Amino acid sequence: MIKVYESFNISQVGQAESLLNSEGIETFIRNEFASSVMGEVPFVEVCPQLFILNAAEEERARELLASFENQPTQADWQCGQCGSEVDGPFGQCWSCGQLRPA
Ligand SMILES: [Zn+2]
């Protein structure tokens, strides 16, 4: 197995995994449930890590992940109608349904 990605943000590791899976690359996540033991073991050992099973796919996996990491992260935005803070990826206010301003 070859480690191709790691992040303390498990949802990012999950997104990286689905990206590789959608390209037919088999993956394995180590420390997926690490957050439940945070504080009991050294931090570095519980960082979720994404591995690929087939070493021949390493180069392709790294290319895919490079484009994944270069995606701009969307900033949180404030709803103009009700004033709620909305998480960046959402295009609609969770509170009142107002669409994100263009
Ligand atoms: Zn709103």
Short mmCIF file of C-alpha atoms and ligand atoms in Angstrom, two decimals:
data_model
loop_
_atom_site.label_atom_id
_atom_site.label_comp_id
_atom_site.label_asym_id
_atom_site.label_seq_id
_atom_site.Cartn_x
_atom_site.Cartn_y
_atom_site.Cartn_z
CA MET A 1 0.00 0.00 0.00
CA ILE A 2 1.12 3.52 -0.70
CA LYS A 3 0.04 6.58 1.24
CA VAL A 4 -1.13 9.27 -1.16
CA TYR A 5 -2.98 11.71 1.07
CA GLU A 6 -3.49 12.68 4.68
CA SER A 7 -5.45 15.35 6.44
CA PHE A 8 -6.71 16.01 9.92
CA ASN A 9 -10.02 16.77 8.26
CA ILE A 10 -11.62 13.34 7.81
CA SER A 11 -14.23 14.68 5.39
CA GLN A 12 -11.40 15.84 3.08
CA VAL A 13 -9.84 12.40 3.22
CA GLY A 14 -13.26 10.96 2.43
CA GLN A 15 -13.64 13.26 -0.56
CA ALA A 16 -10.18 12.31 -1.79
CA GLU A 17 -11.16 8.66 -1.45
CA SER A 18 -14.37 9.04 -3.47
CA LEU A 19 -12.45 10.93 -6.14
CA LEU A 20 -9.98 8.06 -6.53
CA ASN A 21 -12.73 5.44 -6.31
CA SER A 22 -14.67 7.19 -9.07
CA GLU A 23 -11.57 6.79 -11.25
CA GLY A 24 -11.41 3.09 -10.47
CA ILE A 25 -8.52 3.31 -8.02
CA GLU A 26 -8.86 1.08 -4.98
CA THR A 27 -8.22 2.84 -1.69
CA PHE A 28 -7.96 2.21 2.00
CA ILE A 29 -8.28 4.73 4.84
CA ARG A 30 -6.29 4.28 8.01
CA ASN A 31 -7.28 6.00 11.22
CA GLU A 32 -10.73 6.74 9.82
CA PHE A 33 -12.28 6.70 13.26
CA ALA A 34 -9.34 8.33 14.94
CA SER A 35 -11.31 11.27 16.25
CA SER A 36 -12.84 9.04 18.92
CA VAL A 37 -9.45 8.41 20.46
CA MET A 38 -8.01 11.92 20.08
CA GLY A 39 -6.24 12.89 23.23
CA GLU A 40 -5.35 9.34 24.17
CA VAL A 41 -2.64 8.74 21.62
CA PRO A 42 -0.10 11.08 20.03
CA PHE A 43 -1.77 13.34 17.49
CA VAL A 44 0.44 12.38 14.59
CA GLU A 45 -0.62 8.76 14.86
CA VAL A 46 -4.31 9.49 14.49
CA CYS A 47 -4.20 11.64 11.38
CA PRO A 48 -6.52 9.95 8.85
CA GLN A 49 -4.45 8.66 5.93
CA LEU A 50 -5.50 7.58 2.48
CA PHE A 51 -3.66 4.66 0.88
CA ILE A 52 -3.95 3.11 -2.55
CA LEU A 53 -3.70 -0.66 -2.90
CA ASN A 54 -2.06 -0.81 -6.31
CA ALA A 55 1.37 0.81 -6.52
CA ALA A 56 1.08 1.05 -10.31
CA GLU A 57 -1.68 3.61 -9.87
CA GLU A 58 0.35 5.92 -7.66
CA GLU A 59 1.21 8.48 -10.32
CA ARG A 60 -2.38 8.78 -11.52
CA ALA A 61 -3.66 9.01 -7.97
CA ARG A 62 -1.26 11.83 -7.18
CA GLU A 63 -2.30 13.76 -10.27
CA LEU A 64 -5.96 13.44 -9.32
CA LEU A 65 -5.25 14.52 -5.77
CA ALA A 66 -3.18 17.48 -6.91
CA SER A 67 -6.17 18.89 -8.78
CA PHE A 68 -8.35 18.06 -5.78
CA GLU A 69 -6.12 20.02 -3.40
CA ASN A 70 -5.96 22.99 -5.74
CA GLN A 71 -9.70 23.50 -5.71
CA PRO A 72 -10.52 26.79 -4.06
CA THR A 73 -12.33 26.32 -0.79
CA GLN A 74 -15.49 28.34 -0.69
CA ALA A 75 -15.72 30.84 2.10
CA ASP A 76 -18.66 30.87 4.46
CA TRP A 77 -21.25 33.47 3.53
CA GLN A 78 -23.91 35.41 5.33
CA CYS A 79 -27.53 35.25 4.25
CA GLY A 80 -28.77 38.62 3.08
CA GLN A 81 -32.31 37.87 4.15
CA CYS A 82 -32.07 36.47 7.67
CA GLY A 83 -28.41 37.11 8.50
CA SER A 84 -27.51 33.44 9.20
CA GLU A 85 -23.96 32.22 8.67
CA VAL A 86 -23.99 29.55 5.94
CA ASP A 87 -21.18 27.08 5.26
CA GLY A 88 -19.27 27.80 2.05
CA PRO A 89 -20.27 24.76 -0.01
CA PHE A 90 -24.00 25.38 0.45
CA GLY A 91 -25.73 27.43 -2.22
CA GLN A 92 -28.80 28.09 -0.15
CA CYS A 93 -29.47 29.41 3.35
CA TRP A 94 -30.15 26.55 5.79
CA SER A 95 -32.44 28.79 7.78
CA CYS A 96 -34.72 30.62 5.34
CA GLY A 97 -33.92 29.04 1.98
CA GLN A 98 -32.55 32.21 0.39
CA LEU A 99 -30.15 31.50 -2.47
CA ARG A 100 -26.51 32.53 -2.18
CA PRO A 101 -25.92 35.96 -3.69
CA ALA A 102 -24.00 35.71 -6.99
ZN ZN B 1 -31.41 33.06 5.52
#
